[in-house]
Coordinates of C-alpha atoms in Angstrom, one line a residue:
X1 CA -7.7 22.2 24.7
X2 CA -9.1 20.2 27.4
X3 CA -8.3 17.2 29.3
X4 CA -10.0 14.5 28.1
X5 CA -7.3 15.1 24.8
X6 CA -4.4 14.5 27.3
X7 CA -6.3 10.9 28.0
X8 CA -6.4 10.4 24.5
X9 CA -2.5 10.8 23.8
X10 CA -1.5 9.4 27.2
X11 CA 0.2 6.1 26.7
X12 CA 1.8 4.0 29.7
X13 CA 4.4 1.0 28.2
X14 CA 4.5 -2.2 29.7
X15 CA 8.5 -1.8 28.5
X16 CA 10.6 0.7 26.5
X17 CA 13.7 -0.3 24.7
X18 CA 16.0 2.4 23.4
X19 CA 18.2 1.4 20.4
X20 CA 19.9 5.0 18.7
X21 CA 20.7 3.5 15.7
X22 CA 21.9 5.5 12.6
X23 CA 21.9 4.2 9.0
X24 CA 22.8 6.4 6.0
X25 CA 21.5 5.8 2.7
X26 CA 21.8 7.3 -0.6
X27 CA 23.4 10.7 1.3
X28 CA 20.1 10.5 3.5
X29 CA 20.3 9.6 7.4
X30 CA 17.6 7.2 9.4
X31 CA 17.7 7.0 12.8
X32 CA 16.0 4.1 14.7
X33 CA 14.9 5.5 17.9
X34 CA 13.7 2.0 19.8
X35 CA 10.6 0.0 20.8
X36 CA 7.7 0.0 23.0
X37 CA 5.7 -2.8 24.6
X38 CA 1.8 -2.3 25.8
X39 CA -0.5 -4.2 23.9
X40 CA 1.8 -4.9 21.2
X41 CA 5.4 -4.0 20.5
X42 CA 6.3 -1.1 17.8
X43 CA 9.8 0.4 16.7
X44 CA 10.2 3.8 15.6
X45 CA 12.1 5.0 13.0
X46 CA 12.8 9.1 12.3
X47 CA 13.2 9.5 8.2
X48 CA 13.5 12.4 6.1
X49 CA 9.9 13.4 4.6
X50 CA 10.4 13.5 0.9
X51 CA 7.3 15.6 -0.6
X52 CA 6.1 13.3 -3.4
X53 CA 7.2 13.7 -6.9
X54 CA 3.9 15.2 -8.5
X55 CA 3.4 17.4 -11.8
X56 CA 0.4 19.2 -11.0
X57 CA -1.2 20.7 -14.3
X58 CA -3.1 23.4 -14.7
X59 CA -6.6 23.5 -15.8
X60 CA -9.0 20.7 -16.0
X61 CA -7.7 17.4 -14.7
X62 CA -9.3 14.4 -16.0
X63 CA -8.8 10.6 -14.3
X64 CA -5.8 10.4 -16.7
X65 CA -3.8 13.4 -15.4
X66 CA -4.5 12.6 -11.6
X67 CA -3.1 9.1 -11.7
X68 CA 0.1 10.0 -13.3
X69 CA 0.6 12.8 -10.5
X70 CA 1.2 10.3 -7.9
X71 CA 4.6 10.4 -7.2
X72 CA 6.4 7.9 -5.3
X73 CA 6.5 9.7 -2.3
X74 CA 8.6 7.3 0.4
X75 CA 8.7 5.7 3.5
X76 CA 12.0 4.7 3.2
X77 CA 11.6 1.2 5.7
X78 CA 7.6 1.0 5.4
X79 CA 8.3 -2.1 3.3
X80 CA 10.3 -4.1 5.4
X81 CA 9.6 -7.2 6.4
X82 CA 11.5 -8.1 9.6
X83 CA 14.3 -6.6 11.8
X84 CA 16.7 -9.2 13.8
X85 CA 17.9 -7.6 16.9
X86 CA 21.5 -9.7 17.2
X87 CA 20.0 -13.4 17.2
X88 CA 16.4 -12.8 17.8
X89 CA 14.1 -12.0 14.8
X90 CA 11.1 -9.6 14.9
X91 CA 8.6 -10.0 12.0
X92 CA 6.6 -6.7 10.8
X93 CA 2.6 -7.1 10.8
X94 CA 1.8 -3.6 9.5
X95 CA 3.8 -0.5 9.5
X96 CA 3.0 3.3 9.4
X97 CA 4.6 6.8 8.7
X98 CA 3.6 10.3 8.4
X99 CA 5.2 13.9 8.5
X100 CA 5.6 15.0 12.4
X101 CA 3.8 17.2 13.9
X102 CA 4.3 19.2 16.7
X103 CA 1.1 18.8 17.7
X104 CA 1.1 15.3 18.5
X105 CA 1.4 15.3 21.8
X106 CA 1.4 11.4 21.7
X107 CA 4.8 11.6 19.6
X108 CA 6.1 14.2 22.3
X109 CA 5.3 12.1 25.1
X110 CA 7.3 8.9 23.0
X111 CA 10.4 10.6 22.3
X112 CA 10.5 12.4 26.0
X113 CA 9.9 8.5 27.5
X114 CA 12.7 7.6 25.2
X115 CA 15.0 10.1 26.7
X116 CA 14.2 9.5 30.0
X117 CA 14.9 5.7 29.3
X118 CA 18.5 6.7 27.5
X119 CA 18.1 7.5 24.3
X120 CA 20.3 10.3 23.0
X121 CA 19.3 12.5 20.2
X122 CA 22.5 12.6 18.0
X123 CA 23.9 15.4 16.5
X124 CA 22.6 15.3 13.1
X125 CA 19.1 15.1 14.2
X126 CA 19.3 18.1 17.0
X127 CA 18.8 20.9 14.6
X128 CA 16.4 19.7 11.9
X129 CA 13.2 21.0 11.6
X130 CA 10.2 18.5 12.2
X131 CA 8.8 19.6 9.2
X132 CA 11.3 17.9 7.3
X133 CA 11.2 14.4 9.1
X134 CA 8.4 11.9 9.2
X135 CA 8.0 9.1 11.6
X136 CA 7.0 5.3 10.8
X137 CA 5.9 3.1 13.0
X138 CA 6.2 -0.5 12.7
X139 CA 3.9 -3.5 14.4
X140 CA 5.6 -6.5 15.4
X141 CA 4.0 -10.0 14.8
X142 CA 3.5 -11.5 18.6
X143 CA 5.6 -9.9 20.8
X144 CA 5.4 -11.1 24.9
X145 CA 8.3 -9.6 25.4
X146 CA 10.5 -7.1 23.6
X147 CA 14.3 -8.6 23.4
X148 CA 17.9 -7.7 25.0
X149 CA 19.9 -5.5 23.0
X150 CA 23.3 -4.3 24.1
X151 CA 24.3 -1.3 21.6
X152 CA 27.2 -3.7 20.1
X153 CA 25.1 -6.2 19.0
X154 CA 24.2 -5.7 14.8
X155 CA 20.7 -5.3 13.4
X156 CA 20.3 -7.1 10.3
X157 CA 16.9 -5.8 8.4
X158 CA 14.9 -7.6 5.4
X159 CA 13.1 -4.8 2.6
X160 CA 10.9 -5.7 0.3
X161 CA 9.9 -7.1 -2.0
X162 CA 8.3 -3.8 -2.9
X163 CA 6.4 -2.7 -5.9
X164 CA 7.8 0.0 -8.6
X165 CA 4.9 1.8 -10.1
X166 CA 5.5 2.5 -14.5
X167 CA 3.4 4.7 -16.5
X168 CA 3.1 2.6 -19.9
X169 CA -0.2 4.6 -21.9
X170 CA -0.5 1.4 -24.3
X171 CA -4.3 1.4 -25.9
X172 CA -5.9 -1.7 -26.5
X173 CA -8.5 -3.2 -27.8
X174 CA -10.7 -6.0 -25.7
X175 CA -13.6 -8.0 -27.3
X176 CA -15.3 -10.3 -25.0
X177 CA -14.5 -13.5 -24.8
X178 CA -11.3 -13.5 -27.1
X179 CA -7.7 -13.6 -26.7
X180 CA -5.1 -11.3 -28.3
X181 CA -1.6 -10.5 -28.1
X182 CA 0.1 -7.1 -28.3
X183 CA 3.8 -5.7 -27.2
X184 CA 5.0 -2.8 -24.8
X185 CA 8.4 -1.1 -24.1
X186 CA 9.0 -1.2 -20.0
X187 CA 11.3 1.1 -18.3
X188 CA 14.0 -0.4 -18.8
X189 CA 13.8 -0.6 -22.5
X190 CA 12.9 -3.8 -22.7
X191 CA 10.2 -5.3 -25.2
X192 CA 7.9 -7.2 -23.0
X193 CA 5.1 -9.6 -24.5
X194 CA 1.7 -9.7 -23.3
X195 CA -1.1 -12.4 -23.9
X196 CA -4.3 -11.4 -22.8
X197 CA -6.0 -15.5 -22.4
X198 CA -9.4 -13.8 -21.9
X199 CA -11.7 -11.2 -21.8
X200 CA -15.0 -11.4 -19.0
X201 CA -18.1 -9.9 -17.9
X202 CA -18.2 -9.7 -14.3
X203 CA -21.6 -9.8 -12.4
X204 CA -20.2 -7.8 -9.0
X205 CA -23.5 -8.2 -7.6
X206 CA -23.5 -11.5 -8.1
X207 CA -20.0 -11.9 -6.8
X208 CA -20.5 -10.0 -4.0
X209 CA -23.2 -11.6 -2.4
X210 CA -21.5 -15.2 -3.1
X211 CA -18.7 -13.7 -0.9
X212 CA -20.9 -12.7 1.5
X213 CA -22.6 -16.7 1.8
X214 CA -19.2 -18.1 2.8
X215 CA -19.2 -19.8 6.6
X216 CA -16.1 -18.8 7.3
X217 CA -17.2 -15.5 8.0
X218 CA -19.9 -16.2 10.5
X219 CA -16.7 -17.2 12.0
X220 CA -14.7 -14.7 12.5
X221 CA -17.1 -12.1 12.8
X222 CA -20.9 -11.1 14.9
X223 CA -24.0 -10.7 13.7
X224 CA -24.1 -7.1 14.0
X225 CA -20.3 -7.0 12.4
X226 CA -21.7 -8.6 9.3
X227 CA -24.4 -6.8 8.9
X228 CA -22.2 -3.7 8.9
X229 CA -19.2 -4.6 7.0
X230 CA -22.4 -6.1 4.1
X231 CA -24.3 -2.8 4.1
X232 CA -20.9 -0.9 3.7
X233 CA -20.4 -3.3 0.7
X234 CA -23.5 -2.9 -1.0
X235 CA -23.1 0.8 -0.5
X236 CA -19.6 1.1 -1.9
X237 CA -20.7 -0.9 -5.4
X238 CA -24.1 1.0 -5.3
X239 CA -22.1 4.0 -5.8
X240 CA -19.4 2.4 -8.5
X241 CA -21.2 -0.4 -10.4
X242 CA -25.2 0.0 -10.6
X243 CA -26.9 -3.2 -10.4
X244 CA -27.4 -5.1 -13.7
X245 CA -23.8 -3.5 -14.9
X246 CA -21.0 -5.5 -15.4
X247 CA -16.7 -5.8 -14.8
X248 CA -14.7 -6.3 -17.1
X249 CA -12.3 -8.9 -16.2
X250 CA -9.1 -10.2 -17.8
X251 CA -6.7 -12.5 -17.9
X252 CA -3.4 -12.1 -18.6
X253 CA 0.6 -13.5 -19.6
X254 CA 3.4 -11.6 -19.7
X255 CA 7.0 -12.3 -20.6
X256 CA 8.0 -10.7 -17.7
X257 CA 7.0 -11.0 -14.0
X258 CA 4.9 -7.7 -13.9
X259 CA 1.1 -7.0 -13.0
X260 CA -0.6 -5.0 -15.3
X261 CA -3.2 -2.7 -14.6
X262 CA -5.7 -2.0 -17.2
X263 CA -8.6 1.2 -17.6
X264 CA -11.1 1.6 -20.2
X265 CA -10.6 4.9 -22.0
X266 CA -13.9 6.1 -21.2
X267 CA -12.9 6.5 -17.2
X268 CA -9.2 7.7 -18.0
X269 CA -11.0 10.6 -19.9
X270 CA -13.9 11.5 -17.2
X271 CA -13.4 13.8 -14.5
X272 CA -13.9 13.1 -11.0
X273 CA -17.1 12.5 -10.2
X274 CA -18.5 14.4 -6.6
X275 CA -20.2 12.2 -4.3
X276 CA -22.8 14.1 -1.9
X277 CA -22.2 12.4 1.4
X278 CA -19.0 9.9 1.5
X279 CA -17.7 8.6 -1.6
X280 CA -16.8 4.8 -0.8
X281 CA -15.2 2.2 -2.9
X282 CA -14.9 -1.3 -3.7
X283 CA -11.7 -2.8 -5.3
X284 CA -11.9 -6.3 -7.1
X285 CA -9.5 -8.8 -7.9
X286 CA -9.5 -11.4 -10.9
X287 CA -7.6 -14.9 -9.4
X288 CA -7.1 -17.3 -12.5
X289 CA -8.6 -20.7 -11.8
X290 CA -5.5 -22.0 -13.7
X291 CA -1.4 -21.0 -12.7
X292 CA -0.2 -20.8 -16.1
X293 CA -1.5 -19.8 -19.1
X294 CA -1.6 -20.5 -23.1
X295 CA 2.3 -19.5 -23.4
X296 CA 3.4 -21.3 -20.2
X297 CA 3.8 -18.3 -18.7
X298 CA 1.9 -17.4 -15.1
X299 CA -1.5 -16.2 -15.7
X300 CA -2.6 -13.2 -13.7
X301 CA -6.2 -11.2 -13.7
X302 CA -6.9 -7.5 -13.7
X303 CA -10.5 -6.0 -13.6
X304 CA -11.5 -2.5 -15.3
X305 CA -14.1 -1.3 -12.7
X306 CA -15.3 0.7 -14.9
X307 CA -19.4 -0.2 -15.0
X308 CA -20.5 -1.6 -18.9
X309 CA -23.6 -2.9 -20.0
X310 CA -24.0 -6.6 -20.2
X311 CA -24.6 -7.2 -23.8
X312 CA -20.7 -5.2 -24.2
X313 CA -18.7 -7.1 -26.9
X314 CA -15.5 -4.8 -27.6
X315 CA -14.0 -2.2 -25.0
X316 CA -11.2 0.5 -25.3
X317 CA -8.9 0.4 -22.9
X318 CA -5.3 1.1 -22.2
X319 CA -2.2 -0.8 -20.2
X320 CA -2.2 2.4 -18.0
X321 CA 1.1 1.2 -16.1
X322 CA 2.8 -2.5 -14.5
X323 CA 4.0 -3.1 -11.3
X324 CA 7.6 -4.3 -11.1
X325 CA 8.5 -6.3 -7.8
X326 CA 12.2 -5.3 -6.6
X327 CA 13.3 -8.5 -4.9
X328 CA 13.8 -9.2 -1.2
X329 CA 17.5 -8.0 0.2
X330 CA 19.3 -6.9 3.3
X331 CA 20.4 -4.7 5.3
X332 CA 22.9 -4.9 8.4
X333 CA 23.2 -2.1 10.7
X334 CA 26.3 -2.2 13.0

């Protein structure tokens, strides 16, 4: 311990707002704590930590095994949107949450200048370990100054929309530069159609340094900020797509609103690969040119980074899992 780690977790607000509000759901409590204003304005919320929901197996764990051990692990209010203090409406830029620590003698300092502003730790929340709680912290969009609030006054709060994560383990066939159609059963049941319009080779190189050509970035960025962020680039798909290897990219319909994720069977059966140094990554997207597709339906784009020769024409892959989008709704905290 030394001193310069007390200037690291010392924080001094421009304002502090105390709220000590508690919300209840599904037989688990919440408790926003209240807001702070220094170079931007954040609200705290205490939540239970869940541990995530994982089936570890024993043995050799290939790609397969380790994505269907992520369990959905939750910040309960990481997905919300905005938070209206009576009349006036805060909107969420990023949010944050973690298990706390007692440790962090940044969180310490928070809660003790909470106390000293008012706030009262309620009854539920005195005897609970801190191993069992988690802290998320949430960034408000342009905040001068952080509003009135009287503890009468209700607190209406917009979730979502937020994605639900289905295994599906659907093989399928590709061949470059055709369509095909297949079915799958969703989690609810339901038969859902798929149309894939069209199976790609994607040059990432290529791709990459187009990206990179595009003025808008010698806008918003320096030289020596370019240079960076491009070298981290071209290290990340050094290490994930050798060049003169290929994407494969496709585009899809499906009967529902969902977006698919595809991976060729070859990387679900591999095993993690060891980097020496840092292993880095580079995630690519697939934007349709066109809205709709062949059925009418929207028309969406996946990518299997999974590197292939150039001259591929057929692929095995699977419909590893969907994402489902639970609509917008809200909540109103009195």
């Amino acid at each position: 311990m030394n001193f310069s780690l007390l200037e690291d977790f010392h924080t001094t607000w421009r304002d502090i707002l105390v709220i000590g509000k508690t919300m209840e759901r599904d037989g688990r409590k919440y408790h926003i704590v209240g807001m702070t204003l220094s170079d931007e304005a954040r609200l705290y919320i205490i939540e239970p930590h869940l541990e995530p929901k994982v089936r570890r197996r024993k043995g050799i764990r290939n790609q397969r095994s380790i994505l269907k051990e992520y369990g959905e692990g939750d910040c309960c209010y990481l997905h919300c949107s905005d938070f209206c203090l009576g009349r006036q409406q805060l909107n969420v830029r990023t949010g944050t949450g973690g298990p706390m620590n007692s440790d962090d003698y940044g969180t310490i300092q928070l809660f003790f200048d909470m106390m000293s502003a008012g706030w009262r730790i309620p009854e539920w929340l005195k005897d609970t370990d801190w191993d069992k709680l988690q802290l998320l912290t949430l960034t408000m969009d342009n905040v001068e100054k952080l509003p009135e609030f009287t503890p009468d006054m209700p607190i209406t709060i917009t979730h979502g929309p937020v994605p639900l994560r289905h295994i599906v383990e659907k093989q399928v066939t590709l061949h470059v530069g055709k369509s095909r159609s297949f079915h799958f059963t969703d989690g609810y049941g339901d038969e859902v159609q798929c149309h894939i319009n069209n199976v790609t080779l994607i040059d990432a190189w290529k791709d990459m340094e187009e990206q990179w050509k595009a003025p808008r970035l010698a806008e918003r960025f320096t030289p020596k900020q370019l240079e960076q962020a491009r070298k981290y680039s071209y290290d990340a798909l050094k290490q994930n797509c050798p060049k003169g290897m290929c994407y494969v990219g496709i585009e899809y319909e499906c009967s529902k609103d969902l977006n698919l994720t595809f991976y060729s069977k070859e990387y679900l059966q591999s095993l993690p690969e060891i980097h020496k140094g840092s292993a880095l990554f580079v995630s690519m997207r697939l934007k349709p040119d066109k809205q709709t597709g062949t059925h009418d339906l929207p028309l969406k784009g996946c990518v299997i980074q999974t590197p292939v020769p150039p001259d591929t024409v057929k692929i095995s892959a699977e419909l590893f899992l969907y994402f489902e989008m639970v609509k917008a709704w809200t909540e109103r905290v009195s």
